Short mmCIF file of C-alpha atoms in Angstrom, two decimals:
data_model
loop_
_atom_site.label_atom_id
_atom_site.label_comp_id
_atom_site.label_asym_id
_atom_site.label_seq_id
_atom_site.Cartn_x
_atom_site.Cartn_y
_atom_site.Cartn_z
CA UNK A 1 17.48 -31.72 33.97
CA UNK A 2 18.18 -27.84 33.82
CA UNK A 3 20.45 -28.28 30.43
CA UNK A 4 17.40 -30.52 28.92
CA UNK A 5 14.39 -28.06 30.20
CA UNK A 6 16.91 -24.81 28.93
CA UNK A 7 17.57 -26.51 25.62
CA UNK A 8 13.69 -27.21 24.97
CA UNK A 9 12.85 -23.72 25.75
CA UNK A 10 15.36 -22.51 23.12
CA UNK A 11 14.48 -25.09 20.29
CA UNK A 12 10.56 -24.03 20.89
CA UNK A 13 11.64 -19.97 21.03
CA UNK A 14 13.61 -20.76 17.64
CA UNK A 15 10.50 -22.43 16.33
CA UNK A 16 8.01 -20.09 17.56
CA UNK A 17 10.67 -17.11 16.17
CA UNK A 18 10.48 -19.41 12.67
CA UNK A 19 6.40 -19.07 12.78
CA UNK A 20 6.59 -15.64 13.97
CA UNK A 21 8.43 -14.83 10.66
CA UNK A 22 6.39 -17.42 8.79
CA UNK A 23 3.39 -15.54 9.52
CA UNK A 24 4.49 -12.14 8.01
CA UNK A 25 5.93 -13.83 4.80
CA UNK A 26 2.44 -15.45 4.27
CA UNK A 27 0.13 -12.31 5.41
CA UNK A 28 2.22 -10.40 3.10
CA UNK A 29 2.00 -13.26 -0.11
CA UNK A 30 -1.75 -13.00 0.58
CA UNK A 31 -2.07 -9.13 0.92
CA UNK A 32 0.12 -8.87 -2.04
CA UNK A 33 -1.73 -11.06 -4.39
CA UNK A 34 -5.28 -10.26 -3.54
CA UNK A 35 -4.47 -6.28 -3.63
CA UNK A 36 -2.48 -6.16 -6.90
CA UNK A 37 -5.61 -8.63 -8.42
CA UNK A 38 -8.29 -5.68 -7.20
CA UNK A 39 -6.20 -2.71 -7.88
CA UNK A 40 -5.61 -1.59 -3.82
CA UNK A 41 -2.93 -1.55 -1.44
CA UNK A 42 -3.85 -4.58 0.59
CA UNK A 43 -3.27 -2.61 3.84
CA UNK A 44 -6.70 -2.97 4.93
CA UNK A 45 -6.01 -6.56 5.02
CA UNK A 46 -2.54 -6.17 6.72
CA UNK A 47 -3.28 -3.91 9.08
CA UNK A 48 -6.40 -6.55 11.31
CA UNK A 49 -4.38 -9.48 10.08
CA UNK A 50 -0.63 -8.31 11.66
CA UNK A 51 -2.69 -6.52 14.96
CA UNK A 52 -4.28 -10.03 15.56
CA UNK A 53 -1.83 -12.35 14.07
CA UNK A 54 1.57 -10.97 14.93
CA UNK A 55 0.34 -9.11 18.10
CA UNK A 56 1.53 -5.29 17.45
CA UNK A 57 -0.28 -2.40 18.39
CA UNK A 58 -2.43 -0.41 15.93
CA UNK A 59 0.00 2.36 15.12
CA UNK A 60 3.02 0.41 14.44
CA UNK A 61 0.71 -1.70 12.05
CA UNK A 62 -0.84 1.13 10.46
CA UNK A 63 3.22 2.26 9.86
CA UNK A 64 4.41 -1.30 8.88
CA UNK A 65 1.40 -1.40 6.56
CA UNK A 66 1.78 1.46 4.92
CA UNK A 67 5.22 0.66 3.92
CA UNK A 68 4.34 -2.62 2.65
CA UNK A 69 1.50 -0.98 0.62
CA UNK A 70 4.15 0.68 -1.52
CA UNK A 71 5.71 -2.76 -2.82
CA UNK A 72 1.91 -4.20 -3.80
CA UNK A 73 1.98 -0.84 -5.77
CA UNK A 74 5.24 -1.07 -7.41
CA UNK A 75 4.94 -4.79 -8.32
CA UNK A 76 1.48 -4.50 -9.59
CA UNK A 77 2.32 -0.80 -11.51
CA UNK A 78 5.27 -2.68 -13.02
CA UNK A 79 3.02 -5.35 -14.74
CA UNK A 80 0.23 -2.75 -15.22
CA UNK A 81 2.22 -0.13 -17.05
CA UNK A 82 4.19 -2.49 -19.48
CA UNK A 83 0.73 -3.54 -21.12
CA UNK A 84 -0.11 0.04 -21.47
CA UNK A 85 -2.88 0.28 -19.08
CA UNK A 86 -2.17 3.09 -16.38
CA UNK A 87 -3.47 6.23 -17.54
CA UNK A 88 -0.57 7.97 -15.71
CA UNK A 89 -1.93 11.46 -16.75
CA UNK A 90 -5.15 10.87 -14.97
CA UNK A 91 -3.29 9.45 -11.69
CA UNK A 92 -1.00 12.55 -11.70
CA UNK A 93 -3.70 15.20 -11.46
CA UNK A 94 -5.68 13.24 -8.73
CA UNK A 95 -2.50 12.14 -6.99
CA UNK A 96 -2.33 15.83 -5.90
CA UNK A 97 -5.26 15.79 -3.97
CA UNK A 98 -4.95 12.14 -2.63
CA UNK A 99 -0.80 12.90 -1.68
CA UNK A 100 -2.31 16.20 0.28
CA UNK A 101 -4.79 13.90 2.33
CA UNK A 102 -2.37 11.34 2.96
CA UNK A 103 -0.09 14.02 5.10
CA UNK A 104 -3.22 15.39 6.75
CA UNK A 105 -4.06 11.80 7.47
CA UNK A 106 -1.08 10.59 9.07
CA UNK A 107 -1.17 13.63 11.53
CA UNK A 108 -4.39 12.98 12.31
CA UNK A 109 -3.28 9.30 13.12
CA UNK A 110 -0.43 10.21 15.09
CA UNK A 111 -2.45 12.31 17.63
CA UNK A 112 -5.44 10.14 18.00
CA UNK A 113 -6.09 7.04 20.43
CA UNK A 114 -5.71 3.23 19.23
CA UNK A 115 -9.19 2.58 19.93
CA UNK A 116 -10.54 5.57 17.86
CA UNK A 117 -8.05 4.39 14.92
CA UNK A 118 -10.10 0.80 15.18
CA UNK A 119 -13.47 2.46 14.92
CA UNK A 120 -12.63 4.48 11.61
CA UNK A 121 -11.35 1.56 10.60
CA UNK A 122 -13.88 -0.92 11.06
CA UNK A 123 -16.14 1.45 9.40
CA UNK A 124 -13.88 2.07 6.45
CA UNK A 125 -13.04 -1.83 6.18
CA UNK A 126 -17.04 -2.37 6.88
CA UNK A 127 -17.97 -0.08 3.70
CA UNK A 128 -15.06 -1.61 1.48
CA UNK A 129 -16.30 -5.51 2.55
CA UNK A 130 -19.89 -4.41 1.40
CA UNK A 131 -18.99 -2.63 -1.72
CA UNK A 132 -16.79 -5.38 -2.84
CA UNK A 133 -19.71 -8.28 -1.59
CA UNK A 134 -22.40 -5.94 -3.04
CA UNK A 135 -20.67 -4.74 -6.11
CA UNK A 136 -21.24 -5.78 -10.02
CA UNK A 137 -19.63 -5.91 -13.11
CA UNK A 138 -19.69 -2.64 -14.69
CA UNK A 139 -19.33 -2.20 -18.44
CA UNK A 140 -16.00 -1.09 -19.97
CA UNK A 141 -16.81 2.60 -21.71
CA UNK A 142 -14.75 5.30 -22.84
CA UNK A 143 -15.90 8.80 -21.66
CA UNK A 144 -14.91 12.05 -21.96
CA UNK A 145 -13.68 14.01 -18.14
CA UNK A 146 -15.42 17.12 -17.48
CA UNK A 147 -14.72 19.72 -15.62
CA UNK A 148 -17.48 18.60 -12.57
CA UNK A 149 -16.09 14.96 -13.41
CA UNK A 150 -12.79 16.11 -12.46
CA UNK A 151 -13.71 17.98 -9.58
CA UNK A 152 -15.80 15.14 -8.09
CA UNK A 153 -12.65 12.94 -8.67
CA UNK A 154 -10.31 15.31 -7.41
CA UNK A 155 -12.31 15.62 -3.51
CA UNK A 156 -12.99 12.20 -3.71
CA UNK A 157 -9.35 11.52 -3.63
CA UNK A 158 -8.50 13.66 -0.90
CA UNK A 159 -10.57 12.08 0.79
CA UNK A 160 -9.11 8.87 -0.12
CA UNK A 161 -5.38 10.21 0.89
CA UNK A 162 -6.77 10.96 4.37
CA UNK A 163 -7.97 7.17 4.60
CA UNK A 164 -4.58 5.97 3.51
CA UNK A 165 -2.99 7.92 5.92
CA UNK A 166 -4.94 7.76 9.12
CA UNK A 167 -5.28 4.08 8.36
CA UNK A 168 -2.33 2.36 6.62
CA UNK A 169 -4.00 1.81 3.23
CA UNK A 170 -3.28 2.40 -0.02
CA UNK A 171 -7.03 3.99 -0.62
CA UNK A 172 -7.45 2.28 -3.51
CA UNK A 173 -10.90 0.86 -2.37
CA UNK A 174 -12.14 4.38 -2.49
CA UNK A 175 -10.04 5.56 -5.29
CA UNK A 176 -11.41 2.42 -7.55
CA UNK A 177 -14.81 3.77 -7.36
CA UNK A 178 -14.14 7.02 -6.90
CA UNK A 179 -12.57 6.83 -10.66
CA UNK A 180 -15.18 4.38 -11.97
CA UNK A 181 -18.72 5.43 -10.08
CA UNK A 182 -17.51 9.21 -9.90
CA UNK A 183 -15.57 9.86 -13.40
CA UNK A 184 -16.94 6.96 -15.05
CA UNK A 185 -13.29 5.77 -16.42
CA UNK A 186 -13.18 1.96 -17.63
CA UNK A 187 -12.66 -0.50 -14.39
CA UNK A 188 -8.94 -2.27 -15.55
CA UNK A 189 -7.56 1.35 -16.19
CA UNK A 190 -9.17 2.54 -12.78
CA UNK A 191 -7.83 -0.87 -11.25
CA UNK A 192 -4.29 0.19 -12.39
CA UNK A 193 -4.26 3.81 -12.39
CA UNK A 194 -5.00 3.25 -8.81
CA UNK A 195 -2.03 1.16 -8.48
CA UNK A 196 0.18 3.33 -9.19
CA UNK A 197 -1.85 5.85 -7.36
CA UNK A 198 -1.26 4.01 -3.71
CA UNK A 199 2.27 3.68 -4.10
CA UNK A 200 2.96 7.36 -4.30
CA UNK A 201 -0.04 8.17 -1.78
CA UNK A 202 1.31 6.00 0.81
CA UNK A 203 4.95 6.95 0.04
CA UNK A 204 3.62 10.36 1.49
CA UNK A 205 2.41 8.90 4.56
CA UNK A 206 5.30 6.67 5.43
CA UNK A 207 7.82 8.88 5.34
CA UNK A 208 6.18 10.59 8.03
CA UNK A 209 5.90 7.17 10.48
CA UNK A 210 9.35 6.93 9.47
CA UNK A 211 10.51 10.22 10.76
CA UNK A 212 8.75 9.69 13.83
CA UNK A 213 10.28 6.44 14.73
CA UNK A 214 6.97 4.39 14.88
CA UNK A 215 7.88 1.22 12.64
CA UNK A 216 9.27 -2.34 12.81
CA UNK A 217 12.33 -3.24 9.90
CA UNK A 218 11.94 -7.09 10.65
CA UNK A 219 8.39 -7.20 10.63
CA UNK A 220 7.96 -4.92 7.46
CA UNK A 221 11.19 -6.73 5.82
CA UNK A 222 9.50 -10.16 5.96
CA UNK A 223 6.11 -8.81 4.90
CA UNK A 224 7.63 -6.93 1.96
CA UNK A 225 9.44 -10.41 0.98
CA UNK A 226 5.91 -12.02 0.83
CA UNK A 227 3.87 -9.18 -0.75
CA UNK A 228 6.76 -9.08 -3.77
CA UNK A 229 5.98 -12.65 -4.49
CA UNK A 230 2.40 -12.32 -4.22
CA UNK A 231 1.74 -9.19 -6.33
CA UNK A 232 3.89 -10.65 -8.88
CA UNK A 233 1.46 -13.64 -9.54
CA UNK A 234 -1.98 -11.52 -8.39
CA UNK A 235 -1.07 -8.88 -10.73
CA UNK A 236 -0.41 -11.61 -14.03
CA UNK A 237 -3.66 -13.27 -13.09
CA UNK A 238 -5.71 -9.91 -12.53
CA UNK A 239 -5.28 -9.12 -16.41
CA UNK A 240 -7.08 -12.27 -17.33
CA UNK A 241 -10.03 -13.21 -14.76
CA UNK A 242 -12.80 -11.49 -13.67
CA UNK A 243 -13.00 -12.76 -10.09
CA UNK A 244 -16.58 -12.09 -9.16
CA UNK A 245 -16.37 -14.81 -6.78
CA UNK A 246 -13.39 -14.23 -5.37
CA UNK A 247 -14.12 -10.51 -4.44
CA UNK A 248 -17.17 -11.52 -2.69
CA UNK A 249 -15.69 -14.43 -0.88
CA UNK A 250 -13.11 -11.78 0.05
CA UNK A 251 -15.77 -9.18 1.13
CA UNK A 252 -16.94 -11.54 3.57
CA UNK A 253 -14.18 -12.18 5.31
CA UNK A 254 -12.84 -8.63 5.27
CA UNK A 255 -16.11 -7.58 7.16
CA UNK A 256 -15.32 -10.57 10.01
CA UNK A 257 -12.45 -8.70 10.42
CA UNK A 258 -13.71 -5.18 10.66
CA UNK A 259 -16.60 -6.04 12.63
CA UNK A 260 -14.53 -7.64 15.32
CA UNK A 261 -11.88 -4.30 15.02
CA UNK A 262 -15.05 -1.94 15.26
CA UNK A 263 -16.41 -4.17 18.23
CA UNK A 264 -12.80 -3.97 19.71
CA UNK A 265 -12.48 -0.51 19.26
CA UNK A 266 -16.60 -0.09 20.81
CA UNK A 267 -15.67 -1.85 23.76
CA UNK A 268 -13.38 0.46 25.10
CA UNK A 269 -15.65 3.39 25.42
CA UNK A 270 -18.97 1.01 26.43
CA UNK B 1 9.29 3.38 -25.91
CA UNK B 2 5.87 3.90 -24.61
CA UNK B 3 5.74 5.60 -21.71
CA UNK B 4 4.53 1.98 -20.07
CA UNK B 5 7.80 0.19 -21.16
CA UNK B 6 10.38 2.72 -19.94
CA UNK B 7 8.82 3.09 -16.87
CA UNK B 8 8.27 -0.71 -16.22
CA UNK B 9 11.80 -1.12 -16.52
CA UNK B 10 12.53 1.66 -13.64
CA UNK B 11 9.93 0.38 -11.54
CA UNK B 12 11.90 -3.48 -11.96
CA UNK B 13 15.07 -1.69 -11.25
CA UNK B 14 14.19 -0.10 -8.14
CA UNK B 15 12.50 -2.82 -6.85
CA UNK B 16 15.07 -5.50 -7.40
CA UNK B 17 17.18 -3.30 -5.60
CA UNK B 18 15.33 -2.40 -2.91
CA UNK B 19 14.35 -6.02 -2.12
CA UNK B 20 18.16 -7.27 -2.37
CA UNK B 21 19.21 -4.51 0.50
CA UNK B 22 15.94 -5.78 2.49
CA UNK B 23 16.63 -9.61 1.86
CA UNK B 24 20.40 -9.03 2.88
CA UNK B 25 19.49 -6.99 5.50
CA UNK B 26 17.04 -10.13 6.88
CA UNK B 27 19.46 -12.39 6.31
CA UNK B 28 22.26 -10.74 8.46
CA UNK B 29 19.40 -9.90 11.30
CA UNK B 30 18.82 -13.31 11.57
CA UNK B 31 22.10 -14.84 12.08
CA UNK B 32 24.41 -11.89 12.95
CA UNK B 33 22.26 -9.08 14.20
CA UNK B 34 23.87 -5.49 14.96
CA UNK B 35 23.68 -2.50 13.30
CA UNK B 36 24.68 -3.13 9.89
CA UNK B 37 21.84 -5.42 9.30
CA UNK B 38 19.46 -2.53 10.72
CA UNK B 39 21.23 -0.21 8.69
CA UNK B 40 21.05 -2.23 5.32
CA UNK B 41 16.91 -3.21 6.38
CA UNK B 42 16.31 0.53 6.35
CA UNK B 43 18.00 1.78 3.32
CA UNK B 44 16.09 -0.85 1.46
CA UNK B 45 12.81 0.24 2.88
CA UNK B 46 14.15 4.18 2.18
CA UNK B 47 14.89 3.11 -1.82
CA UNK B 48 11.80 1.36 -1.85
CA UNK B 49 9.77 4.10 -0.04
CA UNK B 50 11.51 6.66 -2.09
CA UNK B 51 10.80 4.71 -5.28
CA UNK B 52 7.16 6.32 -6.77
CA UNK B 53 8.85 9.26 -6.25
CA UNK B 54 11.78 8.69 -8.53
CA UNK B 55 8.86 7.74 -10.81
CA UNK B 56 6.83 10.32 -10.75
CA UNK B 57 10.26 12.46 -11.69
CA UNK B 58 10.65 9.80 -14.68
CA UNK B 59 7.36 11.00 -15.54
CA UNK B 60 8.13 14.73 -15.27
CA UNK B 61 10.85 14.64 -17.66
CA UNK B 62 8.61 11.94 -19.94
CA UNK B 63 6.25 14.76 -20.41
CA UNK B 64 8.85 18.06 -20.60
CA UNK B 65 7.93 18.44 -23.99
CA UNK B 66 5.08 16.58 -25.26
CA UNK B 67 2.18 18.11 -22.26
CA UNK B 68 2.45 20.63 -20.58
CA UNK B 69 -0.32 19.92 -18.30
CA UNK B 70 0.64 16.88 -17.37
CA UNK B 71 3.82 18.06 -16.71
CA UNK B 72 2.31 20.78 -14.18
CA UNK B 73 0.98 17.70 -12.54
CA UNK B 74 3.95 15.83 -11.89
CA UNK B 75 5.91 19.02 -10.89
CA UNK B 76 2.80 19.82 -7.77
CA UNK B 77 3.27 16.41 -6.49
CA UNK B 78 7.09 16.25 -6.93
CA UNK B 79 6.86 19.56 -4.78
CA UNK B 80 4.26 18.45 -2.17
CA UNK B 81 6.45 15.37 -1.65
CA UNK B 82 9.97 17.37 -1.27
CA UNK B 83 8.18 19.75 1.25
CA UNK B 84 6.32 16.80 3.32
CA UNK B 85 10.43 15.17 3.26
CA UNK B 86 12.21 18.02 4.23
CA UNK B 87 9.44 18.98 6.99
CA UNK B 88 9.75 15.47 8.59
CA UNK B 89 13.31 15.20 8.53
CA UNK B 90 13.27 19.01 10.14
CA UNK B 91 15.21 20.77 7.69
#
């Protein structure tokens, strides 16, 4: 009777340890392929979906995240950059400001409380679901940078850089606009100079969960698996379609999730 | 080459490589465990951490010659990065 009961235990902790990885490959396939399609990281949908999925606490998730942010951003900057559409000059310059805010970020994130982490980031996640429910096609046009252009740009992406740090996202939700609404450059070359804009931003920012010891190899390894997969096809079918739909279907359930972190995060001090 | 096509390529490179440490990596975890499979997991997530990087240095020599300003660019983050590494790793 022991044997049998001791035997059923293990078969169900293998199986549960099967779904357990399961999980992460599939929340990784789905980060992967929806961020590469919209030109972000996809760690504003790993972070809520690993914390409530997979269990982990906010800081490991904002560390795991982060480093599976940098694989949406290489698979998607591969694709991106052989069809000639990263303006890599344009990433470079703003990449200063957003890399310097990433650093500052992470600190910040290190030294604050979990519940204080979910309340910036339901409020980041809440503007992000809104802008991409609320948001409409804007018309490709070339224009010239000036000076005030560039300098708009330039805080706007520090500001971004402290998002991606604090909060395990690429920041390409605010760099996206920031290029498009800001600096008015064309949305596919903001979509994937911002691509390869995350990977070096969050690069930045995981190095320094790294050297403090706060992430997870399995849990990243099998999300990275997934997120390779995913960007590879989200990326392909991101040149071609103009998924209205989809980023408003997405909005929607990106603000479930942030309204339940921010309401998480609320409850504590209430 | 356009820039694009060169730097595709390194991109592919670095992350096939990076996801063949990780994969192994898994795949010893799973059925050995121990510290090579830890070891191999996180020198696949350093390459592939480490990987803009190397691209942003592609891009730095890219531009040695042909803009100057961009180069300036890729040289402040290059720097920023190297003193953010070498602060967290306390050297």
């Amino acid at each position: 009777m022991f044997k049998f009961i001791f035997v059923v235990v293990l078969i169900l902790l293998i199986v549960m340890d099967f779904m357990y990885r399961l999980t992460s490959i599939v929340i990784g396939f789905l980060a992967g392929f929806i961020g590469s399609m919209l030109g972000v990281g996809g760690g504003f949908f790993i972070v809520p979906m690993i914390v409530y999925f997979l269990g982990v606490s906010m800081h490991l998730a904002v560390s795991v995240s982060l480093m599976c942010v940098i694989m949406t951003s290489l698979s998607a900057t591969k694709v991106y950059s052989s069809k000639g559409l990263v303006d890599f000059k344009l990433g470079l310059l703003l990449e200063i400001f957003t890399s310097l805010g990433a650093i500052t970020g992470s600190y910040i994130a290190l030294g604050v409380e979990e519940y204080i982490l979910k309340i910036v980031f339901g409020l980041v996640l809440s503007y992000a679901a809104l802008r991409m429910i609320l948001s409409r096609t804007v018309r490709e046009r070339k224009v010239k940078l000036s000076k005030k252009k560039i300098a708009l740009g330039s805080l706007g992406s520090y500001f971004a850089g402290v998002a991606s740090g604090m909060l395990g996202i690429g920041g390409g939700t605010l760099k996206v606009p920031v290029m498009v609404l800001l600096m008015g450059v064309p949305i596919r070359t903001a979509i994937a100079t911002s691509s390869f804009m995350i990977g070096v931003t969050a690069s930045s920012a995981a190095i320094v969960y790294l050297s403090s010891g706060v992430f997870d190899l399995v849990i990243a390894g099998f999300i990275i698996v997934g997120i390779f997969v995913g960007a590879q096809i989200g990326s392909r079918i991101g040149l071609g379609v103009r998924g209205i739909w989809l980023r408003r279907g997405f909005g929607v359930l990106l603000l479930v999730f942030a309204l339940k972190m921010l309401f998480d995060g609320l409850s504590v001090i209430l | 080459m356009r820039i694009g096509g060169g730097f595709s390529r390194l991109y592919g490179v670095l992350i096939y490589v990076s996801l063949a440490v990780i994969i192994i990596g898994l795949f010893l975890e799973t059925y050995l465990g121990g510290e090579i499979s830890e070891g191999l997991m996180l020198g696949g997530l350093l390459i592939m951490i480490l990987s803009p990087i190397v691209g942003v240095v592609y891009l730095a020599l890219y531009y040695l010659k042909k803009d100057r300003w961009a180069l300036l660019y890729s040289i402040i983050v290059l720097v920023i990065a190297l003193v953010n590494l070498l602060y967290c790793f306390g050297f």
